[in-house]
Backbone as JSON, one array per atom type, in Angstrom:
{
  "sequence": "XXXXXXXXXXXXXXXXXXXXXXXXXXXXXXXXXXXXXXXXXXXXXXXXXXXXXXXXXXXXXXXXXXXXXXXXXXXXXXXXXXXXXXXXXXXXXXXXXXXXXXXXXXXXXXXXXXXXXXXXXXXXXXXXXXXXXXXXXXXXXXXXXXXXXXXXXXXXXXXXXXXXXXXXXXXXXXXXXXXXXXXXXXXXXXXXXXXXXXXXXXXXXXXXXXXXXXXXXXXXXXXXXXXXXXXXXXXXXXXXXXXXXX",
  "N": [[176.24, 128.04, 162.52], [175.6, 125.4, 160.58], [172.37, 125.66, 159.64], [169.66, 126.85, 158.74], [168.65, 130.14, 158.99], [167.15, 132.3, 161.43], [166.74, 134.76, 161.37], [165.98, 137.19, 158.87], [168.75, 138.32, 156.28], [169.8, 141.94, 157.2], [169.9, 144.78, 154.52], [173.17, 145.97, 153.69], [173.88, 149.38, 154.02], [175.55, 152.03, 152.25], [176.57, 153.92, 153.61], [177.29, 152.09, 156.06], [179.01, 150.06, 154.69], [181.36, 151.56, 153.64], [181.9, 152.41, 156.26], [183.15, 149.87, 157.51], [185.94, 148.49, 158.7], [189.32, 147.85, 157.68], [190.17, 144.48, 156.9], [192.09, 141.4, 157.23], [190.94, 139.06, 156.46], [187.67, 137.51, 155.06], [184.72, 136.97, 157.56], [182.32, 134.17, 156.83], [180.39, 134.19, 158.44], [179.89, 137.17, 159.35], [179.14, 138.43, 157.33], [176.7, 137.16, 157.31], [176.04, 134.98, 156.03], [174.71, 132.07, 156.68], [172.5, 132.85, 156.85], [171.63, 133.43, 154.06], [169.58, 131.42, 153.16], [166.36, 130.9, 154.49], [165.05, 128.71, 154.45], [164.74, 125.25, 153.85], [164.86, 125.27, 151.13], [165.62, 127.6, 150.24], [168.01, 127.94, 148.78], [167.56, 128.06, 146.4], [168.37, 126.48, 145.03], [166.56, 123.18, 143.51], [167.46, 120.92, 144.24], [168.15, 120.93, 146.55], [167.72, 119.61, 149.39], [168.03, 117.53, 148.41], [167.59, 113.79, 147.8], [168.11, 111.24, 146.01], [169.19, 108.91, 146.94], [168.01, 108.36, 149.15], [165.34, 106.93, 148.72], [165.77, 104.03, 148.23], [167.08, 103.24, 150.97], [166.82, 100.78, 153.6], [163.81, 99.96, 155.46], [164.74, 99.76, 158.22], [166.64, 101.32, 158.55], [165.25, 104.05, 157.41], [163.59, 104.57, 159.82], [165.13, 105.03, 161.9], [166.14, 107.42, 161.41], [163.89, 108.49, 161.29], [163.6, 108.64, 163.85], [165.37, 110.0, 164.9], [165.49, 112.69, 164.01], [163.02, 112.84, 165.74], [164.07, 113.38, 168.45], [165.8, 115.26, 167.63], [163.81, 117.13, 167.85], [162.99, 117.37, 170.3], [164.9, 118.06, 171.75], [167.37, 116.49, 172.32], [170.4, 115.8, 171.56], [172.7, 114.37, 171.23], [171.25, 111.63, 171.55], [169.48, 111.74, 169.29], [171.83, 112.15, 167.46], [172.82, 108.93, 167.6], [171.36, 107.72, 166.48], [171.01, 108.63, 163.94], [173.15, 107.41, 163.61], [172.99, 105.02, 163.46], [171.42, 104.3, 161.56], [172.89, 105.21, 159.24], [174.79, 103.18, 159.74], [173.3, 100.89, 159.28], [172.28, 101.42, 156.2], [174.71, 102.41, 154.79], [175.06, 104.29, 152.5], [172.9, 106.56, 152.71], [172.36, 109.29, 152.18], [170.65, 111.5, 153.09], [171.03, 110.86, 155.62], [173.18, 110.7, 156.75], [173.65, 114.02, 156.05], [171.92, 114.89, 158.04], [173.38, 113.85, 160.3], [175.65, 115.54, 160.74], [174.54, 117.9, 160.45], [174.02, 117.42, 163.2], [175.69, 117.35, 164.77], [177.9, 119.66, 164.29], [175.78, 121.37, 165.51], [176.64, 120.53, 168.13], [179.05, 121.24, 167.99], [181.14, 119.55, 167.08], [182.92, 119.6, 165.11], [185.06, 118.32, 163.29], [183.98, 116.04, 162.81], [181.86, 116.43, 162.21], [182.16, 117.66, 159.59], [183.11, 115.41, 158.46], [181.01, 113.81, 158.51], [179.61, 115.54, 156.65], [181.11, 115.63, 154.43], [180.93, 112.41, 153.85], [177.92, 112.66, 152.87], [178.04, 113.89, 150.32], [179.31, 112.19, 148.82], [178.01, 109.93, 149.31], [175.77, 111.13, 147.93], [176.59, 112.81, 144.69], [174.9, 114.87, 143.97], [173.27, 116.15, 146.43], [172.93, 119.41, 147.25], [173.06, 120.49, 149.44], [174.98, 119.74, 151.23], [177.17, 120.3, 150.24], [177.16, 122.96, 150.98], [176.91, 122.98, 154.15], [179.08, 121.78, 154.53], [180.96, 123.41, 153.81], [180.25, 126.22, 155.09], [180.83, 125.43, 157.83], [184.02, 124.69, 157.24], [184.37, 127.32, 157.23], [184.0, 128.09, 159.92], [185.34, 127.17, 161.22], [187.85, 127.9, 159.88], [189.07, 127.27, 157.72], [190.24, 127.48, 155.26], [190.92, 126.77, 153.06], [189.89, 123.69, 152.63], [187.22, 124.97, 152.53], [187.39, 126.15, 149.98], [188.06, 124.12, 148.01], [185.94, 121.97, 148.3], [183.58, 124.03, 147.48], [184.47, 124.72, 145.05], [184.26, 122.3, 143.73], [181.4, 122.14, 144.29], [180.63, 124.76, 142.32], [181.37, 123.83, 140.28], [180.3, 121.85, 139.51], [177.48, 122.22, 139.38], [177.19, 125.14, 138.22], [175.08, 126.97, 137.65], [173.26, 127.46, 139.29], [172.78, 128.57, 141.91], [173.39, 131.87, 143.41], [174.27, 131.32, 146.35], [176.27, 129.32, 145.9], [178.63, 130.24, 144.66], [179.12, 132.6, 146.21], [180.39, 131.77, 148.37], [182.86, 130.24, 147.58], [184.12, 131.97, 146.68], [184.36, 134.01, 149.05], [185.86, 131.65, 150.29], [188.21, 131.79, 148.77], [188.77, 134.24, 148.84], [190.08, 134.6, 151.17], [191.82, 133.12, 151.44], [193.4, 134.85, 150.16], [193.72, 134.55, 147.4], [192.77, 137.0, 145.52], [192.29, 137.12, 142.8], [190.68, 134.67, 141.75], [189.22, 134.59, 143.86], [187.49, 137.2, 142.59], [186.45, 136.22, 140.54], [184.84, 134.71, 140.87], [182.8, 136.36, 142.61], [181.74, 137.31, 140.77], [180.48, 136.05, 139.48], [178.54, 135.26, 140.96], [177.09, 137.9, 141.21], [176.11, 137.93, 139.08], [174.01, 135.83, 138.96], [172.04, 136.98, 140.47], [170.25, 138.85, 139.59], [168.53, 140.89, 140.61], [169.51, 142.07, 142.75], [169.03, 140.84, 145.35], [170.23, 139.49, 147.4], [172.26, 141.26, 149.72], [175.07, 140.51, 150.64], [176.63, 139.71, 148.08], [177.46, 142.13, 147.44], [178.58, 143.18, 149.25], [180.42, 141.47, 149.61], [181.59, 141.83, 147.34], [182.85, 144.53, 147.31], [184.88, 144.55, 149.29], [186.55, 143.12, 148.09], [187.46, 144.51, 146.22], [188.35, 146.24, 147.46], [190.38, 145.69, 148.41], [192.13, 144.6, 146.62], [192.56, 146.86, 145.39], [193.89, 148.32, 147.07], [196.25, 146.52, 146.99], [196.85, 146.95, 144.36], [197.89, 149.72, 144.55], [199.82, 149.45, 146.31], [201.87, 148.17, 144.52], [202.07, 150.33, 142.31], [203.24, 152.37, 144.43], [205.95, 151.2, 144.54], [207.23, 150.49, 141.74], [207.16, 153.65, 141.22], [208.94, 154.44, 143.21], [211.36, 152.57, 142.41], [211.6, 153.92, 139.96], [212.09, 156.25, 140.47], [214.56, 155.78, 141.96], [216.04, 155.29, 139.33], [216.35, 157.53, 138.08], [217.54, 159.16, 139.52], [219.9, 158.24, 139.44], [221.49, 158.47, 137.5], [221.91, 161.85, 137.32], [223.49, 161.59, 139.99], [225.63, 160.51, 138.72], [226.58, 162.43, 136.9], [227.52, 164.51, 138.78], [229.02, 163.49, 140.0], [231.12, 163.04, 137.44], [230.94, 166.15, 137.1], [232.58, 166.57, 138.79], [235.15, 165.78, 138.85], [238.84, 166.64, 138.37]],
  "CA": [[175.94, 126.63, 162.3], [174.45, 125.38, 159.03], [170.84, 125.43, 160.04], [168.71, 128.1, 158.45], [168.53, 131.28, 159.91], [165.65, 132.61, 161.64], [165.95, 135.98, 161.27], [166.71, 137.74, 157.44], [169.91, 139.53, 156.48], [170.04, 143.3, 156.61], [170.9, 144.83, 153.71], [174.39, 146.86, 153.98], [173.9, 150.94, 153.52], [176.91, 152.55, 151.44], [177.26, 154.54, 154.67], [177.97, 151.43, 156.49], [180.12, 149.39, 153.77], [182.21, 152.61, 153.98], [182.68, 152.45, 157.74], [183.79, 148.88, 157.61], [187.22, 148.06, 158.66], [190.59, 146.48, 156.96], [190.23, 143.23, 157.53], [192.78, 140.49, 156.58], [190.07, 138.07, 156.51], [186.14, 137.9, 155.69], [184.68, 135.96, 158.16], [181.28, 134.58, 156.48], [179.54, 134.64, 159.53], [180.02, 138.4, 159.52], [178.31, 138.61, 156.1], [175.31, 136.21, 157.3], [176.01, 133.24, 154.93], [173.84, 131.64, 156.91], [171.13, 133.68, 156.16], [171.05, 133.62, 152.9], [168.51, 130.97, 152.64], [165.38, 131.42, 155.0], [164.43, 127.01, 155.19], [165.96, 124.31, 153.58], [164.85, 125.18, 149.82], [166.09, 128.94, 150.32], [169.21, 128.25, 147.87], [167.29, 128.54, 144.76], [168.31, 125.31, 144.14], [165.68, 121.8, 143.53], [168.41, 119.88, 144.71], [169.16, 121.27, 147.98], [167.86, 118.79, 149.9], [166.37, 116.38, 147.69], [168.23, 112.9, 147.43], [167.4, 109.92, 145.5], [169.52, 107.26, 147.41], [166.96, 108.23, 149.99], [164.34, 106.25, 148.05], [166.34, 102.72, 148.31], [166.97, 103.07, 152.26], [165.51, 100.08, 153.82], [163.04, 100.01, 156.37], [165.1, 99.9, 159.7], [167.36, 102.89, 158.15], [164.42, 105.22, 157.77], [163.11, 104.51, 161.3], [166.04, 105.4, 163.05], [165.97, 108.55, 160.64], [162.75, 109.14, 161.7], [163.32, 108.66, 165.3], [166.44, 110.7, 165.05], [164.5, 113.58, 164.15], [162.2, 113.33, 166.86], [165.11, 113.08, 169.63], [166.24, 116.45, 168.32], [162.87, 118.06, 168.27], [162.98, 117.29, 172.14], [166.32, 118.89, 172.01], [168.2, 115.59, 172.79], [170.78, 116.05, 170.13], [173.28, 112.7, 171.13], [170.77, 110.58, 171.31], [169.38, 112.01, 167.69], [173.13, 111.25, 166.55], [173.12, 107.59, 168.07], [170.16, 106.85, 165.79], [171.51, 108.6, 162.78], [174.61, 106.6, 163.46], [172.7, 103.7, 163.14], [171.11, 104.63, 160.09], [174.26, 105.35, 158.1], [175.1, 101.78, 159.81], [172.36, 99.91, 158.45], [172.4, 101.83, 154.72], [175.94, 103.79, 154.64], [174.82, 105.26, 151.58], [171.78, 107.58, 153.12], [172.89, 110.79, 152.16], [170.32, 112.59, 154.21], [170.91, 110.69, 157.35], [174.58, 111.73, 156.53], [173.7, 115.12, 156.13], [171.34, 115.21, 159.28], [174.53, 113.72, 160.97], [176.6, 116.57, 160.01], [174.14, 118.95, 160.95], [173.53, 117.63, 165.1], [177.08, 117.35, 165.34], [177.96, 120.9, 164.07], [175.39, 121.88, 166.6], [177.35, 120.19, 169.41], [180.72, 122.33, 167.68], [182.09, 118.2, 166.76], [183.07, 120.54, 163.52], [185.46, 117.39, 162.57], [183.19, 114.34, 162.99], [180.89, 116.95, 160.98], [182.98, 117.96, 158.04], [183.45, 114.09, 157.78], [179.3, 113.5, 157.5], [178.97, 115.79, 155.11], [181.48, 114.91, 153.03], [180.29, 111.01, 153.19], [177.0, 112.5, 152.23], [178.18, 114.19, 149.0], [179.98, 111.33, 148.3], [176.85, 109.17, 148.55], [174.63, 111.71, 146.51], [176.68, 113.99, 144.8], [173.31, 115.89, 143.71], [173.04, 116.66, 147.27], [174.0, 120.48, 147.07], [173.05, 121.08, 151.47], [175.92, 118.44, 151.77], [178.55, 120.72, 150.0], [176.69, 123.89, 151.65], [176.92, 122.82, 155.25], [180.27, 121.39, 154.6], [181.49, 124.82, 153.96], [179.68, 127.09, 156.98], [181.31, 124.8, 158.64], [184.67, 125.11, 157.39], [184.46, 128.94, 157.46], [183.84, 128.62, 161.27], [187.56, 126.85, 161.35], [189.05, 129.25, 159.12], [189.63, 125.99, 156.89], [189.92, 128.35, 153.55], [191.67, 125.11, 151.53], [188.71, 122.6, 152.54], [186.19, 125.44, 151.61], [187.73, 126.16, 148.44], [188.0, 122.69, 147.2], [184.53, 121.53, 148.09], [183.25, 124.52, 146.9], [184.94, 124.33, 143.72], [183.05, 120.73, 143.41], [179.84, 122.75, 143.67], [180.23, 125.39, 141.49], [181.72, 122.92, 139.02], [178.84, 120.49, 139.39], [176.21, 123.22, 139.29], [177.45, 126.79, 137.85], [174.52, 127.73, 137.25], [171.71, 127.08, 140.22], [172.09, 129.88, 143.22], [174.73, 132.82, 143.93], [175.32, 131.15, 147.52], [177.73, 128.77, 145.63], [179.79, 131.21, 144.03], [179.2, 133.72, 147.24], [181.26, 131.04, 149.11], [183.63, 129.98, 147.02], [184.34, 133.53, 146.58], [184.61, 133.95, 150.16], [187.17, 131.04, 150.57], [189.76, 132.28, 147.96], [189.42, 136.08, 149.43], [190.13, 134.34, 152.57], [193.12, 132.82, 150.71], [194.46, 136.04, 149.72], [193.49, 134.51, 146.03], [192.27, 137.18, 144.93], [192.02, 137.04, 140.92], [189.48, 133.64, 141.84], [187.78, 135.93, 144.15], [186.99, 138.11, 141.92], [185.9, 135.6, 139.4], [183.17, 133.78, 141.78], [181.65, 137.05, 142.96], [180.9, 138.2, 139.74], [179.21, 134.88, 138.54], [177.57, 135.05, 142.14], [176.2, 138.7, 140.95], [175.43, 137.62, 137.84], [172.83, 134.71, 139.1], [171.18, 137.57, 141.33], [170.49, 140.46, 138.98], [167.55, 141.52, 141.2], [170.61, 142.09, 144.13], [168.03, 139.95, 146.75], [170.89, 139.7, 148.44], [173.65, 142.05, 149.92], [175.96, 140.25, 151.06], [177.44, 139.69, 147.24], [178.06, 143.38, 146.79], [179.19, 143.75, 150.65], [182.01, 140.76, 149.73], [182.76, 142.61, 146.01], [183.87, 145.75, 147.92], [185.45, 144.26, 149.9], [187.68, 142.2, 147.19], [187.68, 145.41, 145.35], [188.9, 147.48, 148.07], [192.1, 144.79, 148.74], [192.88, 144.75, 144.68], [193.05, 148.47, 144.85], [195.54, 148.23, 147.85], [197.58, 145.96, 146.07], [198.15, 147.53, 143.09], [198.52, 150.79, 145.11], [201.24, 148.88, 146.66], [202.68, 147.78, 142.91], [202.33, 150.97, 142.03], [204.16, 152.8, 145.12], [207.23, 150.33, 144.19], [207.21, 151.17, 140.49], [207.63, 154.46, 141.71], [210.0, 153.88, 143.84], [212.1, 152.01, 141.3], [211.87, 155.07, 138.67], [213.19, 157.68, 141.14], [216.13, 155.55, 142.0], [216.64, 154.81, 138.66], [216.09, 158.66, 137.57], [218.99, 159.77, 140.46], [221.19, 157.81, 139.21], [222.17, 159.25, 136.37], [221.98, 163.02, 138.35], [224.47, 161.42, 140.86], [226.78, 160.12, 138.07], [227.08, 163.88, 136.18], [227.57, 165.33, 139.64], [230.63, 162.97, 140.24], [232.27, 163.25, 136.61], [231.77, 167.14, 136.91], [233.61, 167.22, 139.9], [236.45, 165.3, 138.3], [239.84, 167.61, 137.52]],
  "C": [[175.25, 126.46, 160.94], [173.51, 124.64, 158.77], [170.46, 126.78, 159.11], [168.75, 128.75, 159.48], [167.41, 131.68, 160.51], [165.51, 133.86, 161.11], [166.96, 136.1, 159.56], [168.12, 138.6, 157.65], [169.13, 141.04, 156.28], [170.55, 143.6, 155.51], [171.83, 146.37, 154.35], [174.3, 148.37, 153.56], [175.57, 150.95, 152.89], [177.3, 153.26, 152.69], [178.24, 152.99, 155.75], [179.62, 149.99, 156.01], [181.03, 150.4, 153.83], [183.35, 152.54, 155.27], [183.51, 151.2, 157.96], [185.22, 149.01, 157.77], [188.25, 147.48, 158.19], [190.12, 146.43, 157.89], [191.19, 142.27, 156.73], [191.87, 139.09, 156.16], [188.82, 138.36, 156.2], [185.6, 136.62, 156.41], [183.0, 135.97, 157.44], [180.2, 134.69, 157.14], [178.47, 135.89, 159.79], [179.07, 139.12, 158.24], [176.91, 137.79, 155.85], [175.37, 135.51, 156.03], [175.08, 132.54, 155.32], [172.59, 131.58, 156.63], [170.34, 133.88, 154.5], [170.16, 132.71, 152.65], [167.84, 131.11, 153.91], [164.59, 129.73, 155.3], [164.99, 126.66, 154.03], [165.76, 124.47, 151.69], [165.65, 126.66, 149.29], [167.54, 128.55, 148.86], [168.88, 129.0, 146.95], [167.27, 126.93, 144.17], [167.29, 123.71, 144.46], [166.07, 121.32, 144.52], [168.56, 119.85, 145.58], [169.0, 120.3, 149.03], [167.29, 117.7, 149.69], [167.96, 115.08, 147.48], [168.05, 111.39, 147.17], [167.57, 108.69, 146.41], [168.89, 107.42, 148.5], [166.05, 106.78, 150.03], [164.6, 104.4, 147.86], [166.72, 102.3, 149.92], [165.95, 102.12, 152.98], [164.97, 100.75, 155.13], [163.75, 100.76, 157.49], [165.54, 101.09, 159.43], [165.77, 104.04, 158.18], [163.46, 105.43, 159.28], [164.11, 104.95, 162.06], [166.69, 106.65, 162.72], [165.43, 109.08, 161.2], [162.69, 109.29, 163.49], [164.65, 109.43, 166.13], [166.22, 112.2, 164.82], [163.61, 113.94, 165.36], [162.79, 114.04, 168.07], [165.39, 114.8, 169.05], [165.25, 117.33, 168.11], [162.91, 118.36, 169.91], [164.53, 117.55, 172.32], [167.73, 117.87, 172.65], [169.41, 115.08, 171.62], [171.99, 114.61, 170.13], [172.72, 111.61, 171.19], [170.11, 110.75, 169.84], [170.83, 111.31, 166.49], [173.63, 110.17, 166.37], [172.03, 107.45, 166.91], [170.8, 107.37, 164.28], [172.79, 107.65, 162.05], [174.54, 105.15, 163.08], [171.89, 103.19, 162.06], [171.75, 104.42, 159.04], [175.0, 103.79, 158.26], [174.66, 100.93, 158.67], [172.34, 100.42, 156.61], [173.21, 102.77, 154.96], [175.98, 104.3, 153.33], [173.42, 106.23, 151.63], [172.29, 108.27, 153.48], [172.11, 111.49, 152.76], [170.56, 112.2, 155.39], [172.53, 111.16, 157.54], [174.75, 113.54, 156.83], [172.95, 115.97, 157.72], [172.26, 114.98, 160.41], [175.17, 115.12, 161.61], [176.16, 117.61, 160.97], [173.85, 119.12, 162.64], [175.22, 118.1, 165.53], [178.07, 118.71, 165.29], [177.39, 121.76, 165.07], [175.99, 121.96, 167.8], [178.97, 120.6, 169.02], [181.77, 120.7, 167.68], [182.43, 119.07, 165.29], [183.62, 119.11, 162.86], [185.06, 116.58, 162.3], [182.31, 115.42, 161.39], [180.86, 116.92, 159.59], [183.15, 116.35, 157.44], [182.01, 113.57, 157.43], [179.14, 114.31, 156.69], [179.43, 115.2, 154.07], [180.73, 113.1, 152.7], [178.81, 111.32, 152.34], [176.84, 113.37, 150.93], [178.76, 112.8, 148.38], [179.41, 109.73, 148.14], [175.75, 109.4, 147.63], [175.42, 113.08, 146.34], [175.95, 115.19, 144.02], [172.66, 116.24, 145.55], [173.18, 118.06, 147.95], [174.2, 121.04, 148.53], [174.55, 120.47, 151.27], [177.15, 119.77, 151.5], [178.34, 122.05, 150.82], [177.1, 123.84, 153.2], [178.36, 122.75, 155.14], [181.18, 123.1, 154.32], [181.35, 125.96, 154.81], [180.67, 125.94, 157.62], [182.94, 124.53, 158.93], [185.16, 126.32, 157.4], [184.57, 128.93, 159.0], [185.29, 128.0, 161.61], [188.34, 127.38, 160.58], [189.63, 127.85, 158.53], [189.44, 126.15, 155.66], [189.99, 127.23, 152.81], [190.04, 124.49, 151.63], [187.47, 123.57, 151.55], [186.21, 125.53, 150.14], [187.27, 125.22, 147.82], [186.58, 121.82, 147.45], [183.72, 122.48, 147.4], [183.79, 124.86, 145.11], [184.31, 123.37, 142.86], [181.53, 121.23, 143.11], [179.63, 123.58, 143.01], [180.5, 124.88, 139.96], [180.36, 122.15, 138.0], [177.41, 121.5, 138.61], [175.87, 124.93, 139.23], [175.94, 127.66, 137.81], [172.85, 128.09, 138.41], [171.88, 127.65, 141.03], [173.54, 130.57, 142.79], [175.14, 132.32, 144.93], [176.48, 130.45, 146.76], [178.89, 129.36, 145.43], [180.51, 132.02, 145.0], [179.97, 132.53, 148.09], [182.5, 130.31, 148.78], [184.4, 131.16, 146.82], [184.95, 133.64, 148.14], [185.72, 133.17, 150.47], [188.38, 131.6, 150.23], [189.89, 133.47, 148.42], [190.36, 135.67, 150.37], [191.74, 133.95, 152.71], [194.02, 133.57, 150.19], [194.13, 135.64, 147.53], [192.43, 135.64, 145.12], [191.47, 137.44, 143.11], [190.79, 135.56, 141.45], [188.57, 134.5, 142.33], [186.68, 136.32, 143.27], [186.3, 137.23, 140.9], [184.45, 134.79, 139.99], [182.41, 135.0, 141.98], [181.17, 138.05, 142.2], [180.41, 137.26, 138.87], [177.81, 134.89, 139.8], [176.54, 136.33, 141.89], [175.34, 138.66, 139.82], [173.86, 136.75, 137.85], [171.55, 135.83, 140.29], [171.09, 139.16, 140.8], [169.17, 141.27, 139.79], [167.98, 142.15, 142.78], [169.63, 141.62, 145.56], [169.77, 139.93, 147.58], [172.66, 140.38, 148.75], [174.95, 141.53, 150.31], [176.85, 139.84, 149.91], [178.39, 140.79, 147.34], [178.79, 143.88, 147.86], [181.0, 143.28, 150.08], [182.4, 141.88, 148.2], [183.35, 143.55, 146.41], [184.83, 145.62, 148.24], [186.85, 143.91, 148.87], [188.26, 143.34, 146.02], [188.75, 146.37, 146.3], [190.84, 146.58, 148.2], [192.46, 144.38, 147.16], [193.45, 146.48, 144.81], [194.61, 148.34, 146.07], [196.8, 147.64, 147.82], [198.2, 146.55, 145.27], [198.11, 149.36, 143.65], [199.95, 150.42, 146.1], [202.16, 148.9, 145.57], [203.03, 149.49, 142.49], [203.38, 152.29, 142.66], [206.1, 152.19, 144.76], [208.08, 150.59, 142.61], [208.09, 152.7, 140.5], [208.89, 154.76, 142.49], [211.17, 153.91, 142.84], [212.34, 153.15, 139.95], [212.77, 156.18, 139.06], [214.42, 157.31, 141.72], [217.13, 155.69, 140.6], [216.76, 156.69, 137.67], [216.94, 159.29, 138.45], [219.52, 159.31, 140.55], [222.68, 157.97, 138.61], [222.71, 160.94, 137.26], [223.41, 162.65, 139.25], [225.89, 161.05, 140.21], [227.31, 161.76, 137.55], [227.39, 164.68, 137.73], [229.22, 165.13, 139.89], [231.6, 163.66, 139.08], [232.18, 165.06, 136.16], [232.6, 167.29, 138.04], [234.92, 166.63, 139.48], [237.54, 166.41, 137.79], [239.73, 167.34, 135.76]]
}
């Protein structure tokens, strides 16, 4: 879900990146995406959940914010979403009550209603960077590589330069996509923004994207091969014929 994690990632031993399995897929689950931030500022980035058109929300809208909050402290998470709903009513440009949307409804596995509050709440602040964040955990858990891509694309566009999760998920989509040449190009801007390697799960996915490049062009190169020794007993099979000729 894309809540903060409670507990930290492990980092990955070389013994266990080793043992790992082909996989046709990384699921980012499996690589604690989640995890990589620790509460809601964890990205790295200001922005993450900071949003101006907050600050213009009238009255009634932040009360039914605020009382949408409470509802899911007391673990009442549709009546939390009835009040956010009436939030986004009253000011349908309150990108956090959008994003708080997003996030009950994700809880309750509405993944589609979800994916549709976040996006409204990038698309009322798009300096909202949770918005494109959530919106992606979220299509990772539907194996919805395209959506991730292309929102994530928006955030590393917007903001190349403010955490590794962006990259580390964008990265993640296109592996997911079989794209790997993008791959490879996100999770080495994603290592780049984390030269202190805080977190493993870059260097888990680069293996990974490294190990399915090498099996490609050990494919290319089996074929190559291939293609030389036909084309190298060809000739052999022709001088065999015209000596047997009277």
């Amino acid at each position: 879900m894309p809540q903060p994690a409670s507990e930290a990632a492990q980092p990955v031993s070389e013994t266990q990146r080793v043992s790992q399995p082909d996989r046709e897929s990384v699921d980012t689950g499996s690589v604690a995406s989640s995890s990589l931030w620790s509460d809601l500022g964890g990205s790295g980035d200001p922005r993450y959940t900071v949003s101006v058109s907050a600050l213009a929300a009238p009255e009634k809208a932040r009360k039914a914010l605020s009382r949408a909050q409470e509802e899911g402290r007391k673990g009442k998470l549709q009546a939390a979403c009835d009040y956010l709903k009436k939030a986004v009513a009253i000011y349908p440009r309150y990108a956090v009550a959008w994003l708080e949307l997003g996030r009950f409804q994700a809880t309750q596995s509405s993944f589609s209603d979800a994916q549709e509050s976040f996006r409204q709440a990038v698309t009322s602040d798009s300096n909202l960077t949770a918005g494109y964040v959530d919106f992606a955990i979220v299509s990772a858990q539907q194996k919805n590589w395209q959506a991730m891509a292309d929102m994530t694309d928006t955030l590393v566009q917007r903001f190349p330069d403010s955490s590794p999760v962006y990259w580390f998920l964008n990265s993640a989509a296109y592996y997911n996509l079989g794209r790997m040449r993008e791959a490879q190009t996100s999770i080495t801007r994603a290592l780049r923004l984390d030269p202190r390697r805080k977190l493993p799960q870059l260097e888990y996915l680069y293996g990974l994207i490294q190990r399915r490049e090498n099996l490609i062009g050990s494919g290319a190169n089996l074929q190559v091969s291939a293609s030389q020794d036909t084309g190298r007993r060809a000739p052999a099979t022709a001088q065999m014929t015209d000596a047997g000729q009277p």
